[in-house]
Amino acid sequence: MSLGTISTRFDPNFISQSGMLSNAQSPLLLPEIAQHIGSFAGDRERRDLAYTCKQLFSSVAPVIWKEIPDIKIVIQLIPGVKLVEVPYGDEGSGEGGITPMAMIPDDSLSTEDWTRYWFYAPFVQHLNLFAFCNDDYWIEGSRFLFTKLNRRPLLPNLRRLSFFGMQGHSRFDRLVWFASCLSPTLQRLRLIDIPEGPEEEDMVRPAWLLLSTLAKHFDASIPDVPSDIVDWDPSKSMPALLFPGDYQGGLFLFDNLPAPTSLRYLYIRLPQLWQTTIYILGCLPLLEELEMGFYDCRDEVAPTPNSNEILLPPDSFPSLRRLRLHSMPSTVRCHELWAIKPMFSGLLLLSLDIHMIDYGTDSGRSTFNPPQLIYHNCPKLESLSLHIGYKTQPLELMLDLLSIIPLKALCLYLGTGYNLEVEDPATCSWRIFPHLRHLSLSKILGVPELKLLPKIAKACPNLEWLHIQSTDPFGLREQPMDTGCVDHTAYQSIEIETDMPGDYPPYMEEILQEYWNTSCCNMSSFLKAIWPNASFLPLSDEEFD
C-alpha cells in the first residue's frame, strides 16, 4: 500500500492529543515522532511511513538546527534547566532597562539523560550567542551547567560564532561562555568584547583567552616570541586574584581548550596593536579574512617595545587574502604594522580606517603615505577601501593610487562631521586608468565637485559601477545641474548608485525623502549626459566590498 492510500482526513485534535503542542520548546526525538505517527497507521502503512519518515527526518533536522539565532534555544534543550527573570531593584530590571535572567537548575541536571541534547547539538553550525539581547538581557548562573560537559564543547560542530551582546555579564561569566562555545571546528568567529570601564582593561578577556589557546597550540611554530602579552594561563595568579571564588570552580573550563585552528574568518577587537598578536594569528593556516579593530588610542606616540626585533616568518598568513583594519590609532602604529610584510603580501582586498592618521608624501614616520606602502607591500591587491580624514587631499590620493597600483575597485570614504574641500582638478595629474572597474566616493563630492565626474569618466573608460554619496545630498533639489561642463561622454554600460546618509532624526524623514527623490532625479539627468548607457541601482546601504 502506498502512502497515498492512508487517510488524508486532518484530525484537529491530533496535535493536542499527541502532546506535541505542550512540547513546543522541547523538540521530539525520532522514537517519539514514530510513536505519534505510528499510532494512527496500520501494520502495512507503518512500514511505508517508517521508511519515508526516516529519510525525511534525517534530511530536515540538520537544516532546521543549522543556524540558531540565540543561546536561549540551546539552553532550552538541556534537561533540568529553565530561564527565569531575576528581580533587580525596585522595578525588577537592571540599569538602563536591562533585565537579568538566571539559569536555574534542578536535580535532574546531573541525573537526567542528555540524549535529546546531544542528538540536536551536533546539528548546530551557526550561533549568534546573545543576538536576542540587544543589550536588554543578560544570563547568569552558567558555570554549573558546563560541569556536565566534561571538557566537551557546548556545540561540537560549530562553524560560525558571533560573540557579542555580553553587556551586564560578569567578566568571569564572559570567559565561561566563550570557553564553552570554543570549538575546534570553528571557521568564522566575530569576537567583540569591549571593556565596560578602565578596571577591565587587562588581559583577563575572551580575546586574550583565544590568543593564549592558539599560542599554546602553535608553540613549536613560534620561536622566541615574548610571552608577557599572551601567556594567559589559568594557573597564573591574575584570574585567581580577580575571581578567587569563581576561579576554583571554573578552572577546568580554561584548561586544555580546543584551539580553533581551522578559522577562515576572524573579527577581533583589541585595546592596541601588539605585534605578538599578529605573530600568533599569522600561524593560522586557513585564515582567509581578518578584521581587526582597536578601541584604545592612548598609546599614540611611543613605539611598541622591541617592535623592530620581531620579524614574522615568510610563510606567515599563507591564506590571507582580505584584511580590514578599523580605527588605526596612530601613524606610528601604522608604520609598525606595515613592517610586518607577510601580512600584506598575498592580499587581494584591503580596507583601512586611517581617518585619524596624518597623510603625507614624505618617507618619514610622522606621516602616512598609503600609495607607496601599498605599492611596495601588496603586489596582488585588486580592491582597496580607505576611510580618510579631512586633512587628506582625496583627488590627489585617488590619482596617486591608480597611477601606481592596478586596482579593479577603489572606495574612498570621509567620516561624518568633516567638511572636506576637494582640491582644484587643474593642479592634478590626470591619466587613463583602464584597470578600474568599481569606484565608490562617499561624502567626498559636494554639488560643485560633481563637475569632476566627466574627468573621472575620461580617466576610467572601463568603469562598470559607480557609487556616490554626496556631502550635500539635497543640494540639487531646486534645479538640475548644468550639463554645460560635460566635455566628455562615456558610452560603456555602467551601473550608478547614489544614496542618502541615514543619520537624520525620524521627524525629518518624510520631508528629507521628498528632497532626496527630487535631488536624485535632477542628478540623474547630469549623470546621463556623461554616461548615456547608465542604469541606476535602487538605494542601498551595502558596504563596499
XYZ file of C-alpha atoms in Angstrom:
545
model
C 0.000 0.000 0.000
C 1.387 3.395 -0.930
C 1.357 6.461 1.272
C -1.424 7.802 -0.880
C -3.871 5.216 0.496
C -3.540 6.489 4.050
C -6.471 8.567 5.222
C -5.868 12.236 4.462
C -8.545 13.491 6.847
C -6.973 16.006 9.240
C -7.752 15.483 12.890
C -7.529 18.880 14.640
C -7.154 17.090 17.960
C -4.039 15.221 16.812
C -1.528 17.852 17.942
C -3.011 18.333 21.389
C -3.725 14.618 21.900
C -0.208 13.613 20.911
C 1.386 16.080 23.314
C 3.321 17.850 20.572
C 1.822 21.237 21.456
C 2.973 21.055 25.057
C 6.483 20.172 23.888
C 6.925 23.227 21.671
C 10.137 24.142 23.460
C 11.342 20.537 23.732
C 11.804 19.059 20.229
C 10.842 15.425 19.826
C 13.304 12.650 19.260
C 12.816 10.216 16.403
C 11.293 7.441 18.582
C 8.730 9.912 19.929
C 7.779 11.087 16.443
C 7.496 7.497 15.272
C 5.252 6.644 18.216
C 2.862 9.506 17.458
C 2.631 8.825 13.732
C 2.617 5.051 14.061
C -0.346 5.116 16.404
C -2.538 6.329 13.528
C -1.453 3.749 10.933
C -1.941 0.051 10.313
C 0.823 -2.534 10.000
C 1.478 -2.155 6.257
C 1.137 1.622 6.458
C 3.678 1.738 9.279
C 6.296 0.062 7.118
C 5.870 2.658 4.367
C 5.779 5.502 6.875
C 8.865 4.294 8.704
C 10.928 4.282 5.518
C 9.679 7.698 4.350
C 9.899 9.426 7.740
C 13.437 8.180 8.288
C 14.589 9.804 5.059
C 12.604 12.981 5.680
C 13.721 13.438 9.281
C 17.380 12.800 8.539
C 17.244 15.446 5.793
C 15.181 18.117 7.547
C 16.566 18.106 11.095
C 20.094 19.271 10.158
C 18.654 22.113 8.077
C 16.352 23.307 10.865
C 19.085 23.290 13.502
C 21.986 24.515 11.374
C 21.592 28.184 12.344
C 20.478 29.207 15.838
C 19.617 32.896 16.401
C 20.474 32.940 20.117
C 21.683 30.826 23.023
C 18.249 30.578 24.663
C 17.217 27.917 22.148
C 20.234 25.813 23.068
C 19.586 26.235 26.792
C 16.008 25.008 26.356
C 17.356 21.674 25.106
C 19.180 20.992 28.361
C 17.327 18.826 30.889
C 16.774 20.276 34.317
C 17.402 23.917 33.372
C 14.999 26.813 32.990
C 15.435 30.539 32.417
C 13.742 32.944 34.809
C 13.831 36.702 35.190
C 15.669 37.860 38.281
C 14.211 40.799 40.257
C 16.596 43.718 40.186
C 15.937 46.700 42.417
C 12.503 48.183 42.895
C 11.393 47.945 39.277
C 12.601 44.429 38.554
C 15.077 45.493 35.911
C 18.703 46.400 35.771
C 20.382 49.647 34.942
C 19.309 51.172 31.646
C 16.339 48.810 31.367
C 18.469 45.647 31.352
C 16.534 42.589 32.510
C 18.764 39.969 34.126
C 17.878 36.309 33.653
C 19.213 33.313 35.521
C 19.632 29.673 34.564
C 18.010 27.708 37.372
C 18.938 24.013 37.645
C 17.176 21.217 39.455
C 18.354 17.771 40.474
C 17.703 16.330 37.026
C 20.576 18.384 35.577
C 23.038 15.768 36.787
C 20.762 12.733 36.752
C 18.579 13.076 33.657
C 19.604 11.618 30.326
C 21.112 14.194 27.932
C 20.336 12.101 24.832
C 17.972 14.723 23.477
C 20.586 17.468 23.810
C 23.431 15.505 22.229
C 21.188 14.436 19.367
C 20.411 18.015 18.310
C 23.541 19.901 19.431
C 25.816 18.438 16.712
C 23.477 19.877 14.049
C 24.143 23.472 15.173
C 26.745 25.157 12.968
C 25.941 28.887 13.276
C 25.287 30.691 16.564
C 24.795 34.364 17.452
C 25.419 33.910 21.143
C 23.433 36.817 22.579
C 21.934 38.331 19.447
C 18.499 38.296 21.093
C 19.734 40.539 23.893
C 20.067 43.904 22.189
C 21.723 44.907 25.457
C 18.416 44.282 27.294
C 19.224 40.953 28.959
C 22.000 39.010 30.496
C 22.055 35.371 31.540
C 23.974 34.435 34.646
C 24.499 31.181 36.502
C 26.014 29.338 33.554
C 29.026 27.843 35.313
C 27.311 24.921 36.967
C 25.873 23.868 33.627
C 29.181 23.191 31.958
C 30.382 20.771 34.620
C 28.255 18.283 32.705
C 30.208 18.951 29.501
C 33.381 17.368 30.890
C 35.661 19.500 28.664
C 33.469 18.936 25.598
C 32.388 21.971 23.552
C 28.809 23.040 24.097
C 28.269 22.708 20.328
C 30.779 20.197 18.920
C 30.299 21.025 15.221
C 30.015 24.809 15.470
C 31.309 26.527 12.324
C 30.365 30.180 12.895
C 30.176 32.080 16.192
C 29.257 35.716 16.833
C 30.313 36.591 20.369
C 28.829 39.940 21.351
C 25.947 41.391 23.334
C 27.601 40.479 26.632
C 26.863 43.742 28.445
C 25.832 43.083 32.022
C 27.589 39.741 32.320
C 30.343 39.414 34.871
C 33.847 39.156 33.487
C 34.148 35.575 34.635
C 30.823 34.632 33.008
C 32.066 36.113 29.734
C 35.118 33.877 29.923
C 32.952 30.854 30.734
C 30.560 31.455 27.827
C 33.420 31.917 25.393
C 35.349 28.878 26.637
C 32.213 26.745 26.372
C 31.485 27.821 22.788
C 35.068 27.484 21.602
C 35.076 24.541 19.214
C 37.927 23.111 17.109
C 35.549 23.134 14.126
C 35.095 26.946 14.131
C 35.652 28.559 10.741
C 34.219 32.057 11.297
C 34.477 33.996 14.577
C 33.349 37.534 15.437
C 34.723 38.352 18.877
C 33.536 41.720 20.213
C 34.173 42.252 23.909
C 34.896 45.903 24.684
C 35.692 46.779 28.323
C 32.878 48.469 30.213
C 35.330 50.503 32.289
C 39.021 51.108 32.954
C 39.034 48.404 35.621
C 38.519 45.822 32.851
C 41.435 46.913 30.693
C 43.608 43.910 31.413
C 44.206 40.588 29.731
C 41.555 38.531 31.501
C 39.272 38.729 28.496
C 37.958 36.327 25.837
C 40.276 37.824 23.192
C 43.372 37.012 25.231
C 41.971 33.579 26.070
C 41.668 32.911 22.334
C 45.213 34.122 21.655
C 46.595 32.077 24.532
C 44.857 28.942 23.262
C 46.281 29.455 19.777
C 49.746 30.288 21.131
C 49.880 27.051 23.096
C 48.819 25.051 20.056
C 51.363 26.714 17.764
C 54.075 26.864 20.425
C 56.589 24.929 18.337
C 55.983 27.262 15.390
C 56.552 30.471 17.362
C 60.190 30.670 18.422
C 61.404 33.425 20.742
C 58.115 35.312 20.924
C 57.694 37.484 24.045
C 55.268 35.691 26.340
C 54.261 38.529 28.649
C 51.340 39.527 26.419
C 49.602 36.285 25.510
C 50.862 33.798 28.105
C 47.439 33.766 29.730
C 47.379 30.597 31.814
C 44.625 29.684 34.291
C 47.268 28.539 36.726
C 48.705 32.058 36.835
C 47.790 34.452 39.605
C 45.852 37.160 37.702
C 42.485 35.383 37.236
C 42.795 33.733 40.638
C 43.188 37.119 42.306
C 40.339 38.702 40.363
C 37.907 35.815 40.854
C 39.002 33.930 43.998
C 35.646 32.165 44.459
C 34.617 31.622 40.852
C 38.088 30.718 39.696
C 38.488 27.439 41.571
C 35.134 26.119 40.406
C 35.736 27.078 36.797
C 39.394 26.225 36.472
C 38.823 23.146 34.340
C 36.956 25.219 31.736
C 40.131 27.024 30.708
C 42.436 24.033 30.871
C 43.350 22.447 27.536
C 40.791 24.334 25.486
C 40.487 23.246 21.845
C 42.321 25.612 19.509
C 40.195 26.764 16.537
C 42.986 26.274 14.018
C 40.544 25.953 11.094
C 39.487 29.614 11.262
C 38.927 31.152 7.837
C 37.464 34.449 9.066
C 38.232 36.331 12.286
C 36.994 39.666 13.600
C 38.687 40.719 16.816
C 38.897 43.990 18.756
C 41.931 44.738 20.887
C 42.999 47.650 23.099
C 46.050 48.299 20.961
C 48.265 46.795 18.314
C 50.515 44.067 19.678
C 52.880 42.544 17.157
C 52.845 39.333 19.166
C 49.132 39.101 18.368
C 49.957 39.363 14.667
C 52.614 36.702 15.149
C 50.102 34.239 16.588
C 47.375 34.961 14.028
C 49.943 34.513 11.267
C 50.203 30.842 12.219
C 46.573 30.115 11.295
C 46.981 28.063 8.111
C 43.498 28.620 6.627
C 42.783 32.231 7.661
C 41.499 33.990 4.524
C 39.929 37.122 6.012
C 40.979 39.131 9.067
C 39.254 42.161 10.605
C 40.908 43.960 13.483
C 39.584 46.912 15.452
C 41.292 48.966 18.153
C 39.326 50.629 20.942
C 42.127 52.303 22.937
C 44.173 55.023 21.239
C 46.088 56.311 24.256
C 49.453 54.962 23.091
C 49.637 57.307 20.121
C 53.321 58.201 20.156
C 55.536 55.653 21.858
C 56.613 52.751 19.645
C 55.811 49.240 20.784
C 58.731 47.820 22.804
C 61.053 45.665 20.708
C 58.868 46.296 17.655
C 61.885 46.221 15.346
C 63.105 42.929 16.766
C 60.085 40.812 15.851
C 60.122 39.505 12.307
C 57.428 37.179 11.043
C 58.488 34.032 9.222
C 57.987 34.431 5.467
C 55.342 31.700 5.473
C 53.070 33.567 7.925
C 49.478 34.239 6.834
C 49.700 31.692 3.999
C 45.996 32.010 3.071
C 45.197 35.634 3.982
C 43.540 37.429 1.058
C 41.248 40.016 2.716
C 42.313 42.373 5.517
C 40.239 45.083 7.211
C 41.779 47.345 9.852
C 39.393 49.604 11.783
C 40.328 52.718 13.787
C 44.078 52.645 13.352
C 45.209 54.632 16.410
C 48.301 56.471 15.182
C 50.809 56.991 12.400
C 53.459 55.180 14.445
C 51.245 52.116 14.746
C 50.565 52.171 11.002
C 54.263 52.046 10.221
C 54.813 49.246 12.736
C 52.030 47.246 11.142
C 53.267 47.726 7.602
C 56.695 46.495 8.692
C 55.107 43.054 9.041
C 55.335 42.319 5.320
C 53.970 38.727 5.216
C 50.642 40.073 6.449
C 50.153 42.089 3.248
C 51.995 40.213 0.513
C 49.111 37.951 -0.549
C 46.219 40.394 -0.157
C 43.571 40.839 -2.833
C 41.359 43.148 -0.726
C 42.450 45.754 1.820
C 40.294 48.101 3.897
C 41.975 50.738 6.090
C 40.466 53.194 8.545
C 43.088 55.962 8.611
C 40.862 58.950 9.334
C 42.953 59.796 12.425
C 46.251 59.471 10.567
C 48.238 62.354 9.078
C 48.559 61.721 5.360
C 51.749 62.846 3.662
C 54.118 62.028 0.844
C 57.405 62.084 2.772
C 59.109 58.849 3.761
C 59.320 59.570 7.497
C 57.260 58.009 10.291
C 55.427 61.244 11.126
C 53.040 60.878 8.174
C 51.407 58.007 6.334
C 51.711 57.560 2.563
C 49.265 54.816 1.506
C 50.140 54.643 -2.224
C 53.816 53.896 -1.674
C 53.282 51.487 1.218
C 50.588 49.583 -0.652
C 52.629 49.518 -3.846
C 55.664 48.012 -2.116
C 53.816 45.579 0.170
C 50.669 44.436 -1.679
C 51.718 43.309 -5.162
C 48.494 41.336 -5.762
C 45.984 43.899 -4.467
C 42.800 44.317 -6.530
C 40.358 46.084 -4.187
C 41.105 48.950 -1.771
C 38.860 50.839 0.664
C 40.143 53.842 2.631
C 38.343 55.722 5.408
C 40.185 59.039 5.243
C 40.357 62.218 7.332
C 39.682 65.839 6.478
C 43.411 66.628 6.075
C 43.659 64.263 3.124
C 43.512 65.526 -0.454
C 41.105 62.906 -1.852
C 41.532 63.623 -5.553
C 45.310 63.593 -5.296
C 45.168 60.390 -3.256
C 42.872 58.689 -5.768
C 45.055 59.596 -8.737
C 48.247 58.606 -6.910
C 46.801 55.218 -6.035
C 45.501 54.477 -9.520
C 48.744 55.672 -11.126
C 50.945 53.071 -9.445
C 48.545 50.267 -8.412
C 46.355 48.452 -10.997
C 43.274 48.402 -8.776
C 40.000 46.964 -10.022
C 37.961 48.528 -7.193
C 38.552 51.655 -5.097
C 36.474 53.183 -2.298
C 37.215 56.497 -0.578
C 35.074 57.367 2.428
C 35.159 60.500 4.581
C 33.967 60.219 8.176
C 30.881 62.040 9.423
C 31.409 65.526 10.795
C 34.150 66.618 8.409
C 33.929 69.455 5.916
C 36.245 68.464 3.098
C 37.443 70.802 0.375
C 38.375 68.957 -2.789
C 41.448 70.374 -4.441
C 41.462 72.081 -7.850
C 41.440 69.337 -10.530
C 43.608 71.518 -12.766
C 46.514 71.009 -10.374
C 46.263 67.208 -10.541
C 47.930 64.832 -12.962
C 45.212 63.014 -14.914
C 45.954 59.765 -16.717
C 43.994 56.869 -18.171
C 43.263 54.002 -15.750
C 41.802 51.170 -17.845
C 42.052 48.646 -14.994
C 39.480 50.307 -12.681
C 36.021 48.706 -12.737
C 34.363 49.828 -9.466
C 34.623 53.265 -7.823
C 32.925 54.499 -4.651
C 33.175 58.102 -3.428
C 31.352 58.501 -0.100
C 30.970 62.004 1.346
C 33.781 63.225 -0.913
C 31.930 65.263 -3.537
C 29.584 68.153 -2.901
C 27.444 69.670 -5.640
C 30.264 71.856 -7.080
C 32.653 68.886 -7.121
C 30.252 66.802 -9.204
C 31.752 68.663 -12.158
C 34.759 66.356 -11.712
C 32.755 63.378 -12.946
C 33.397 63.985 -16.684
C 37.136 63.910 -15.951
C 36.685 60.704 -13.959
C 34.692 59.193 -16.825
C 37.512 60.007 -19.235
C 40.208 58.691 -16.887
C 38.317 55.432 -16.202
C 36.965 54.256 -19.571
C 36.127 50.736 -18.341
C 34.222 51.744 -15.211
C 31.312 49.344 -14.623
C 29.970 50.530 -11.257
C 29.972 53.961 -9.614
C 28.738 54.780 -6.129
C 28.284 58.383 -4.983
C 27.232 59.649 -1.583
C 27.272 63.430 -1.818
C 28.298 65.689 1.046
C 25.202 67.753 0.188
C 22.556 65.158 -0.728
C 19.770 67.753 -1.049
C 21.742 70.406 -2.911
C 20.122 69.595 -6.256
C 16.512 69.665 -5.099
C 15.874 73.136 -6.581
C 17.133 72.592 -10.129
C 19.164 70.138 -12.239
C 22.889 70.561 -12.634
C 24.072 72.449 -15.680
C 25.320 69.941 -18.252
C 27.425 72.585 -20.000
C 30.515 71.385 -18.137
C 30.242 67.883 -19.612
C 33.153 67.794 -22.048
C 33.424 64.007 -22.271
C 30.863 61.284 -22.907
C 31.486 57.635 -21.991
C 29.356 55.058 -23.775
C 30.112 51.892 -21.830
C 27.401 50.173 -19.820
C 27.654 51.269 -16.205
C 25.590 50.894 -13.035
C 25.357 54.037 -10.899
C 24.228 54.033 -7.293
C 23.538 57.112 -5.194
C 22.360 57.050 -1.616
C 21.340 59.406 1.137
C 23.081 59.437 4.534
C 20.777 57.908 7.108
C 21.805 59.859 10.213
C 18.778 62.167 10.409
C 16.094 62.393 13.125
C 12.883 60.444 12.400
C 10.659 63.534 12.335
C 12.591 64.792 9.278
C 12.423 61.546 7.305
C 9.338 62.346 5.221
C 10.413 65.796 4.021
C 14.007 64.676 3.500
C 12.855 61.712 1.443
C 10.932 64.123 -0.787
C 14.009 66.347 -1.145
C 16.130 63.312 -1.873
C 13.848 61.988 -4.599
C 13.939 65.391 -6.329
C 17.724 65.637 -5.995
C 18.160 62.138 -7.438
C 16.025 62.994 -10.432
C 17.989 66.182 -11.075
C 21.324 64.428 -10.587
C 20.398 61.575 -12.912
C 19.974 63.939 -15.862
C 23.517 65.205 -15.290
C 24.907 61.677 -14.933
C 23.073 60.559 -18.083
C 24.803 63.333 -20.004
C 28.140 61.758 -19.028
C 27.145 58.076 -19.240
C 24.186 57.779 -21.675
C 24.017 53.993 -21.190
C 23.933 54.143 -17.390
C 21.411 52.230 -15.318
C 20.597 53.429 -11.822
C 20.530 50.950 -8.970
C 17.984 51.084 -6.151
C 19.108 52.785 -2.974
C 21.342 50.552 -0.913
C 23.385 50.711 2.264
C 25.542 47.744 1.328
C 29.155 48.048 2.391
C 31.646 48.468 -0.386
C 33.416 45.145 -0.712
